[in-house]
XYZ file of C-alpha atoms in Angstrom:
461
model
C -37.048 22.140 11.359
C -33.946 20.945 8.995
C -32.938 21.465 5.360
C -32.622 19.147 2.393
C -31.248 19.022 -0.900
C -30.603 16.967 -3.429
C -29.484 16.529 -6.944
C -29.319 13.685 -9.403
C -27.297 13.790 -12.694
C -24.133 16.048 -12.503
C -20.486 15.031 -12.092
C -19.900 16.616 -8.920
C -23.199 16.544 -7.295
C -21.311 15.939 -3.715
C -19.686 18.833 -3.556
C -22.647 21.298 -4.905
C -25.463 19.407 -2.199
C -22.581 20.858 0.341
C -22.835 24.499 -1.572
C -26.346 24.240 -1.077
C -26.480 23.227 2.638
C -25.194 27.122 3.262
C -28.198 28.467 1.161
C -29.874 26.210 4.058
C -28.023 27.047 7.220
C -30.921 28.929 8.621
C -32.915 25.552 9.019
C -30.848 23.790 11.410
C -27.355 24.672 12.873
C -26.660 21.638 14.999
C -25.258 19.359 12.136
C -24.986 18.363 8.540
C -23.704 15.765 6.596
C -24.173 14.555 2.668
C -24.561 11.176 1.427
C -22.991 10.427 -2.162
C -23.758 7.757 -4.662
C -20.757 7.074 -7.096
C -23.029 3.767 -9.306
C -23.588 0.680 -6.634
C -21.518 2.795 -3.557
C -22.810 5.240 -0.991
C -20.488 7.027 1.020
C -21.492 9.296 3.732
C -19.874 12.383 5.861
C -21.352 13.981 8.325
C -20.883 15.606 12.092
C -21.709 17.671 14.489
C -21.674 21.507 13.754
C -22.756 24.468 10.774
C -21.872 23.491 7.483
C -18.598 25.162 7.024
C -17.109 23.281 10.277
C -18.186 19.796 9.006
C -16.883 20.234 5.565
C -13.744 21.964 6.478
C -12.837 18.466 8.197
C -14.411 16.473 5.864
C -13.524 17.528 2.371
C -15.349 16.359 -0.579
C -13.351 17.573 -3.423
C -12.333 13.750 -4.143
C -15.410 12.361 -3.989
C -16.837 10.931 -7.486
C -20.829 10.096 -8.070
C -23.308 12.041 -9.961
C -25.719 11.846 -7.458
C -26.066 13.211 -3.404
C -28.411 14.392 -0.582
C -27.954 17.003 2.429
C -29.078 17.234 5.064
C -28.632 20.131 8.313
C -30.593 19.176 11.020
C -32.238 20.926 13.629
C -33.684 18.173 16.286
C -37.435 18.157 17.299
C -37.348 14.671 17.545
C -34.547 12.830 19.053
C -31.512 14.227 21.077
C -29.066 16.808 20.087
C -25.920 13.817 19.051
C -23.851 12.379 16.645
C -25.960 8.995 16.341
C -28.811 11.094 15.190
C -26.942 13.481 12.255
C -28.265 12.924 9.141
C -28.617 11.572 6.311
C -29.007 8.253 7.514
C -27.333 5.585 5.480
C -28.095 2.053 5.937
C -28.101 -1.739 3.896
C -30.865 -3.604 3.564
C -32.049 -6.646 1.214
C -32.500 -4.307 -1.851
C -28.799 -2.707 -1.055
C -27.678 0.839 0.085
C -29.860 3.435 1.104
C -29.424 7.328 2.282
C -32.237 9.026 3.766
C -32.921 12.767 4.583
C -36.248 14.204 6.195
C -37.480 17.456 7.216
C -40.560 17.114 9.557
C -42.266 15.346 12.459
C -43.792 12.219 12.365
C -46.692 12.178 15.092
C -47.143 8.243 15.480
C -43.419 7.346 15.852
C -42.935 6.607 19.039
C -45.724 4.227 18.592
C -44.519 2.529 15.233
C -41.265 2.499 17.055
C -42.469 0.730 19.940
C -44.132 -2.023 17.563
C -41.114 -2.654 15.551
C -39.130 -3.377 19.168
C -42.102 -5.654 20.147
C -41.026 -7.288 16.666
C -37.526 -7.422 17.407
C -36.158 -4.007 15.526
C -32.846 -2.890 17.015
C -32.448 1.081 17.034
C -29.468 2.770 16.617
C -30.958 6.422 17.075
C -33.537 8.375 18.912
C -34.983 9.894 15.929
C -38.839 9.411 14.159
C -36.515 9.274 10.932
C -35.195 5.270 11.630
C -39.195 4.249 12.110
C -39.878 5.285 8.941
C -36.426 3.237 7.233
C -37.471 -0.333 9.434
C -41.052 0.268 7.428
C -39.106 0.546 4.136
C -36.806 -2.210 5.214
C -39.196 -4.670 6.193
C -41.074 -4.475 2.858
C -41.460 -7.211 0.804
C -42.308 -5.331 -2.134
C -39.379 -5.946 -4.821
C -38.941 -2.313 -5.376
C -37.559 0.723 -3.399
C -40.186 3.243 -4.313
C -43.370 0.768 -3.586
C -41.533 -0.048 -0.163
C -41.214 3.681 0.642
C -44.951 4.110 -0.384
C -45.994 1.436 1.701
C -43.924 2.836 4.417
C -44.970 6.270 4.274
C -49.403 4.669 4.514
C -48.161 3.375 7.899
C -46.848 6.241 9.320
C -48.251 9.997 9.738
C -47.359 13.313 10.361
C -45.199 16.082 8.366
C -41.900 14.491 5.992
C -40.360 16.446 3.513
C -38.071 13.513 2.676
C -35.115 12.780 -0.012
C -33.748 9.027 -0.598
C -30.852 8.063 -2.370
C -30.373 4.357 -3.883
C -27.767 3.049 -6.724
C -29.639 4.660 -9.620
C -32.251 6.887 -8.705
C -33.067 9.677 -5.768
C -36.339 9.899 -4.710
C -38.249 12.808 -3.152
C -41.120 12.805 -1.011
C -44.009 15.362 0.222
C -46.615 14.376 2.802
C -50.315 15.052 1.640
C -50.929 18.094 3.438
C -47.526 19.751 2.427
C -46.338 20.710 5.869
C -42.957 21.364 4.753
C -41.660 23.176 1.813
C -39.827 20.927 -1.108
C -38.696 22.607 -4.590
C -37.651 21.185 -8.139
C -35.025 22.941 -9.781
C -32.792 22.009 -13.133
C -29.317 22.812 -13.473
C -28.438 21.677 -16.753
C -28.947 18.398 -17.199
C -29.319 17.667 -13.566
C -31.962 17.484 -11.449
C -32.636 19.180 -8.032
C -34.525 18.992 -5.258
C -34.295 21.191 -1.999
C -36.661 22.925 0.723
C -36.202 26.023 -0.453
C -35.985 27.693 -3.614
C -33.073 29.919 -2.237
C -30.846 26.918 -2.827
C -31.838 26.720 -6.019
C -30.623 30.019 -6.933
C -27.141 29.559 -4.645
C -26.685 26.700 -6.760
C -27.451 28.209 -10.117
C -30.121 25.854 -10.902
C -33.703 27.140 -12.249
C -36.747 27.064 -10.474
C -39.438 24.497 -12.082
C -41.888 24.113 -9.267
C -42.797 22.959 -5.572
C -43.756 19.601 -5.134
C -47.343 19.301 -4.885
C -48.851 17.672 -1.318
C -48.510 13.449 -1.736
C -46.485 13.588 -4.181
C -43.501 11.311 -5.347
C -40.481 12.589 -7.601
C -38.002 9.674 -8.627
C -34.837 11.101 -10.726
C -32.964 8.526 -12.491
C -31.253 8.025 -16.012
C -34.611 8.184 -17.605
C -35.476 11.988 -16.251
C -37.869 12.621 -13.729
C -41.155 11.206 -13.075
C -43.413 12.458 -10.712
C -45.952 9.560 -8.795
C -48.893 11.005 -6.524
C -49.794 7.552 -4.256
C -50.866 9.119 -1.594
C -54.352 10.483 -1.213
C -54.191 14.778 -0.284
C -57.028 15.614 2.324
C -56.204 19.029 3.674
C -53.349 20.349 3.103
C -51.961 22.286 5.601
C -48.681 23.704 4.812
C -46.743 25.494 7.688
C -47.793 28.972 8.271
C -44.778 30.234 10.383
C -42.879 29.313 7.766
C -43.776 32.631 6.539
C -43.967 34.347 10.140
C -40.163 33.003 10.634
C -38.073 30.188 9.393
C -37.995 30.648 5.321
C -35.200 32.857 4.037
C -37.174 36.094 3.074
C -35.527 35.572 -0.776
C -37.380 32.197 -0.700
C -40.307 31.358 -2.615
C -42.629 28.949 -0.604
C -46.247 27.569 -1.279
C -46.661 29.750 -4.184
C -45.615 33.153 -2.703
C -42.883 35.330 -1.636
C -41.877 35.310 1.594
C -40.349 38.603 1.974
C -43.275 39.836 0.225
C -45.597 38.333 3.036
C -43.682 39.242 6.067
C -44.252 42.951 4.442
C -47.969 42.259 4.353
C -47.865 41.090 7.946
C -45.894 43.853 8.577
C -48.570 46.506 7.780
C -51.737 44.629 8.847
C -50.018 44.514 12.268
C -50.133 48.239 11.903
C -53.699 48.501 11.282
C -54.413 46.626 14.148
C -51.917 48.232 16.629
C -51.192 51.781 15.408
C -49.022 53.973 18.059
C -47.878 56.970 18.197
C -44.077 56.741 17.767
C -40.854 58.105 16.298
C -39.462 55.301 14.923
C -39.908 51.654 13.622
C -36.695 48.790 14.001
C -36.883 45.045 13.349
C -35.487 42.420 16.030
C -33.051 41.333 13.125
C -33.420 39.453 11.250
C -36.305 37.786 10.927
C -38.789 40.638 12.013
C -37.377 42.929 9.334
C -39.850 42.826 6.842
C -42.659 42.635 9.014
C -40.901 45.811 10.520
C -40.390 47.254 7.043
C -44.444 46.865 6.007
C -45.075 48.187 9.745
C -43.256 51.075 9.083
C -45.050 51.702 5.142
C -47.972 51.362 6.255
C -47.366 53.807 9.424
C -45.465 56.576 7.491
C -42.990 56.759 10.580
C -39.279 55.794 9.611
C -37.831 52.606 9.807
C -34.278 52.707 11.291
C -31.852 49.895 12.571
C -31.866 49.812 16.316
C -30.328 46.873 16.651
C -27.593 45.449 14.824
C -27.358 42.192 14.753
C -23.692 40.250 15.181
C -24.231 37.494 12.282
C -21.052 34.988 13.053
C -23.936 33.690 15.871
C -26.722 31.488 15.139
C -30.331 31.935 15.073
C -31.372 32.021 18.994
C -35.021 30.231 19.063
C -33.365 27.327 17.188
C -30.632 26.799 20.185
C -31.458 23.113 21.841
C -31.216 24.829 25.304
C -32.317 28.116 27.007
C -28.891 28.339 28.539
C -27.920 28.295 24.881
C -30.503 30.966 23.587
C -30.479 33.182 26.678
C -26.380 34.091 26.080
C -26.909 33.907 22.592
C -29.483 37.345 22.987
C -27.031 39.167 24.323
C -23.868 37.999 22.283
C -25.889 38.579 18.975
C -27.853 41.277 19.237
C -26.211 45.301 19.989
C -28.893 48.372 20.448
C -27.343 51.652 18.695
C -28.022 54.173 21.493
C -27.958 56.958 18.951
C -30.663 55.640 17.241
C -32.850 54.697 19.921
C -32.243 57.106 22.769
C -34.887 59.639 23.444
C -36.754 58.235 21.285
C -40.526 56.247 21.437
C -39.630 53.078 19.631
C -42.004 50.144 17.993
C -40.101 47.454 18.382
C -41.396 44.699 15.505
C -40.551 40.790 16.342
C -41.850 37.535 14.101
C -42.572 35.707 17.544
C -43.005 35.453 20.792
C -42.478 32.039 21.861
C -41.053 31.507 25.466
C -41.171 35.122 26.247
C -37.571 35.300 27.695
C -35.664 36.354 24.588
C -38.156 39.382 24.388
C -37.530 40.596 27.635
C -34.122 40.951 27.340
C -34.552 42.908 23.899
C -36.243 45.275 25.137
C -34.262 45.541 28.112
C -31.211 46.252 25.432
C -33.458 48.940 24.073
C -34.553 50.399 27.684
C -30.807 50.201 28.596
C -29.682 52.278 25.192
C -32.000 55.024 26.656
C -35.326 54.459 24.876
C -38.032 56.597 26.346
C -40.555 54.192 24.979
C -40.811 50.741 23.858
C -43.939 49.284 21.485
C -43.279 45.800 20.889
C -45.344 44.295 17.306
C -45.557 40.862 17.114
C -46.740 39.394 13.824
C -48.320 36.605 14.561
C -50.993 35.646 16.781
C -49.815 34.582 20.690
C -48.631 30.774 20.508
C -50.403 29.115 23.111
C -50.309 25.350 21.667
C -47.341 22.912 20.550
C -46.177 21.737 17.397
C -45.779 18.348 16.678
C -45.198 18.789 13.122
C -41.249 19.769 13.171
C -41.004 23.214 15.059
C -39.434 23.478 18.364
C -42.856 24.212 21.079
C -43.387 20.536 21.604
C -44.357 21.348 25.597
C -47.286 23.569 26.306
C -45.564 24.884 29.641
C -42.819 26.166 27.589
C -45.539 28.947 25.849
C -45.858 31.817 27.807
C -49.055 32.766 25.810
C -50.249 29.222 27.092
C -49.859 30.375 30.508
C -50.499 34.690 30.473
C -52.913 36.722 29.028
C -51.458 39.199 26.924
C -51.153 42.583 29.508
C -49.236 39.900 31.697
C -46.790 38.981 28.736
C -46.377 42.750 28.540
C -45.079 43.064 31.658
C -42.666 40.714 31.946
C -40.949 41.584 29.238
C -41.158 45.062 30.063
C -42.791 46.667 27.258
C -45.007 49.769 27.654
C -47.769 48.402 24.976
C -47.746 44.708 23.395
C -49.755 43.915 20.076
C -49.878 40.252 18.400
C -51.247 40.493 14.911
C -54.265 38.719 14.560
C -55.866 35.367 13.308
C -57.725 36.600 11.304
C -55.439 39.281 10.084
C -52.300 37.126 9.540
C -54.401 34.609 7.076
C -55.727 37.944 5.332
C -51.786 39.008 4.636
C -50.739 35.168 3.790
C -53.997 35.255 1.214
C -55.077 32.315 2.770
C -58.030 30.785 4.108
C -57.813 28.550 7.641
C -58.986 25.295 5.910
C -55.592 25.885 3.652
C -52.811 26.375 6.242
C -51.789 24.669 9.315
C -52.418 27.838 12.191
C -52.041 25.041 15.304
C -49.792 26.376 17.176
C -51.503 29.496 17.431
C -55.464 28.110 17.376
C -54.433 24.310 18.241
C -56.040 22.663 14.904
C -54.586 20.064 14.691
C -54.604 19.035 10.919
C -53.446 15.602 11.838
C -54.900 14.408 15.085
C -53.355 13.391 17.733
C -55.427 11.641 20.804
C -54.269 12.659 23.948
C -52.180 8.631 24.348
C -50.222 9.676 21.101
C -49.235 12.963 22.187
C -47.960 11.742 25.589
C -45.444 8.743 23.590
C -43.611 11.943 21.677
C -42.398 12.646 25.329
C -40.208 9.247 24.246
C -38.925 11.636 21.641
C -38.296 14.904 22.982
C -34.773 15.625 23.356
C -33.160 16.494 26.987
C -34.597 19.638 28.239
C -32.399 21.608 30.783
């Protein structure tokens, strides 16, 4: 997962892409940069780090151009390093380019390995620098028909923003993995994944980007292109179950709103008897909150989360993740002591990050612990921009549930449904992309392609 924004049209478009990278922190922590266009020149800053750290040593208050893109990246594809921070901003025949991409492209390795047979020279590890060779090899006269021709050779999930002298383009595959939203602020146009970065930023809501389509922003206004035949669209379901800012809107619905719904279905399926209901903060607390509706029993914070530390499942390493549980995360024993607690998480994903949760809440005196999950048990790999890319990594791949219950120590463990989770999201499985959790794939992948992403995955330690 990353973030994008954009915006076309306003004097100091640099420095309000970098006000909406925070709205966006949530999507990637490892770095960010911005790419500015002040008329023929580009200039780029980026690095290694959140938001705040990049921009404190890179400043943009002096930087002209009514035009930028962000990016804060969290890798799937590609090692966690400073050739790989985007946006990416290279020259080619037509002139200057920025690019900025949210997503997973499934065939890279393979388009990559072509373009080396060919004599292409990379300069990153990333599925994002496939994709620019396509638009730089082109020999269509304009940027926008290069990018389409690109984007027919490649497949996968690509929320994408480019920026050229002129105009900034936006991009959303055909079966609208990824979340992209138009906004106006004034006379400006925006573009970002979510629409909380719309409202950080002042700018109103219009709409998402349909699935396929192109937006190009220039002097003229905004015209919207849709080149690119939609099959199924797919969009990503645990966006819901996890990574979208509850105050976001995403594929027509509220997110907090969902996570409620998930919340109380979970309860229907997995009622127990209990004196208390507490979110794993902070992305099981409206799941937690519709648990505890729906249940009648009171919802309390048990854990208090320590918010100057990162989001753990989105750490590049366990080492990373497994401190970051216990630095983050604080049980408040007179809450939880004595007491018969349901304990309601988004996910369960590796399995080691719940155990020592409910170890906190054992530890704090707990006489029971109930852990809620809702969502079903991930048991496949995502190749469309989430972090599960190796099946041996799931410990739902590996355990049946009364096995994931005891190692992490619960005394009863309930995953919300299939079927129930696509009743609370108001969608139907031919609408939403579930593969991690069913392994529907909505854009195949034969068993040669999925072994090549290995060329992608980042170090694993």
């Amino acid at each position: 997962m990353c973030g994008i924004v954009g915006i076309f049209g306003h004097a100091n478009a640099a420095q309000l892409v970098q006000s909406g990278l925070f709205a966006l922190q949530h999507r990637g922590q490892e770095s960010a940069g911005v790419v500015a266009a002040d008329g023929n020149v580009l200039a780029r800053r980026a690095g290694m780090g959140l938001v705040a750290d990049v921009f404190k040593r890179r400043s943009w208050a002096d930087v002209p151009g009514e035009a930028a893109i962000g990016h804060v990246r969290y890798s799937t594809a590609g090692d966690s390093n400073t050739a790989n921070v985007q946006p990416f901003l290279m020259r080619h025949h037509r002139g200057p380019i920025g690019v900025a991409h949210n997503g997973n492209l499934v065939d890279a390795a393979i388009v990559r390995g072509d373009l080396e047979d060919d004599g292409a020279i990379f300069q990153t590890s990333t599925d994002t620098e496939a994709l620019l060779h396509l638009v730089a090899r082109s020999k269509t006269h304009d940027v926008v028909d290069a990018i389409v021709e690109a984007l027919h050779a490649v497949r996968g999930a690509y929320s994408l923003l480019f920026l050229v002298p002129g105009r900034m383009i936006a991009v959303r595959d055909p079966h609208g993995f990824r979340p992209l939203w138009i906004g106006k602020l004034g006379g400006a146009w925006v573009v970002a994944s979510e629409s909380c970065a719309l409202d950080l930023l002042g700018a109103d809501r219009v709409r998402e980007m349909a699935p396929g389509e192109i937006v190009v922003a220039d002097v003229g206004g905004l015209h919207a292109l849709t080149p690119m035949a939609t099959s199924r669209q797919a969009p990503c379901a645990f966006e819901y179950v996890y990574f979208s800012r509850p105050d976001s809107n995403v594929f027509g619905q509220s997110v907090q709103a969902v996570r409620k719904r998930l919340g109380a279905q979970l309860y229907r399926e997995h009622p127990v008897e209990a004196d208390l209901v507490t979110p794993v903060p902070d992305s099981g607390m409206y799941a937690a909150m519709g648990y505890a509706a729906a249940s009648g029993e009171p919802f309390e914070m048990g854990l208090v989360r320590n918010h100057y530390v990162g989001r753990t499942f989105i750490e590049p390493l366990q080492a990373t993740r497994t401190t970051g549980v216990r630095v983050k995360l604080n049980p408040v024993r007179e809450i939880l002591e004595g007491k018969r607690v349901v304990l309601v998480d988004d996910s369960i994903v590796r399995g080691t990050t719940s155990k020592k949760i409910v170890g906190l809440c054992r530890d704090a005196g707990a006489a029971e612990v109930h852990v809620r999950v809702s969502c079903p048990p991930t048991v496949g790999p995502c190749f469309y921009g989430i972090d599960t890319p190796l099946r041996e990594e799931l410990i739902a791949a590996r355990q049946p549930v009364e096995q994931i219950r005891e190692f992490i120590g619960a005394d009863t463990l309930g995953y919300l449904s299939l079927e129930g989770m696509l009743s609370a999201m108001e969608r139907d499985a031919s609408s939403v992309c579930t593969a991690c959790w069913n392994d529907d794939h909505p854009v195949s992948l034969p068993r040669a392609e999925a072994e090549q992403l290995r060329l992608f995955e980042k170090t694993r330690r």
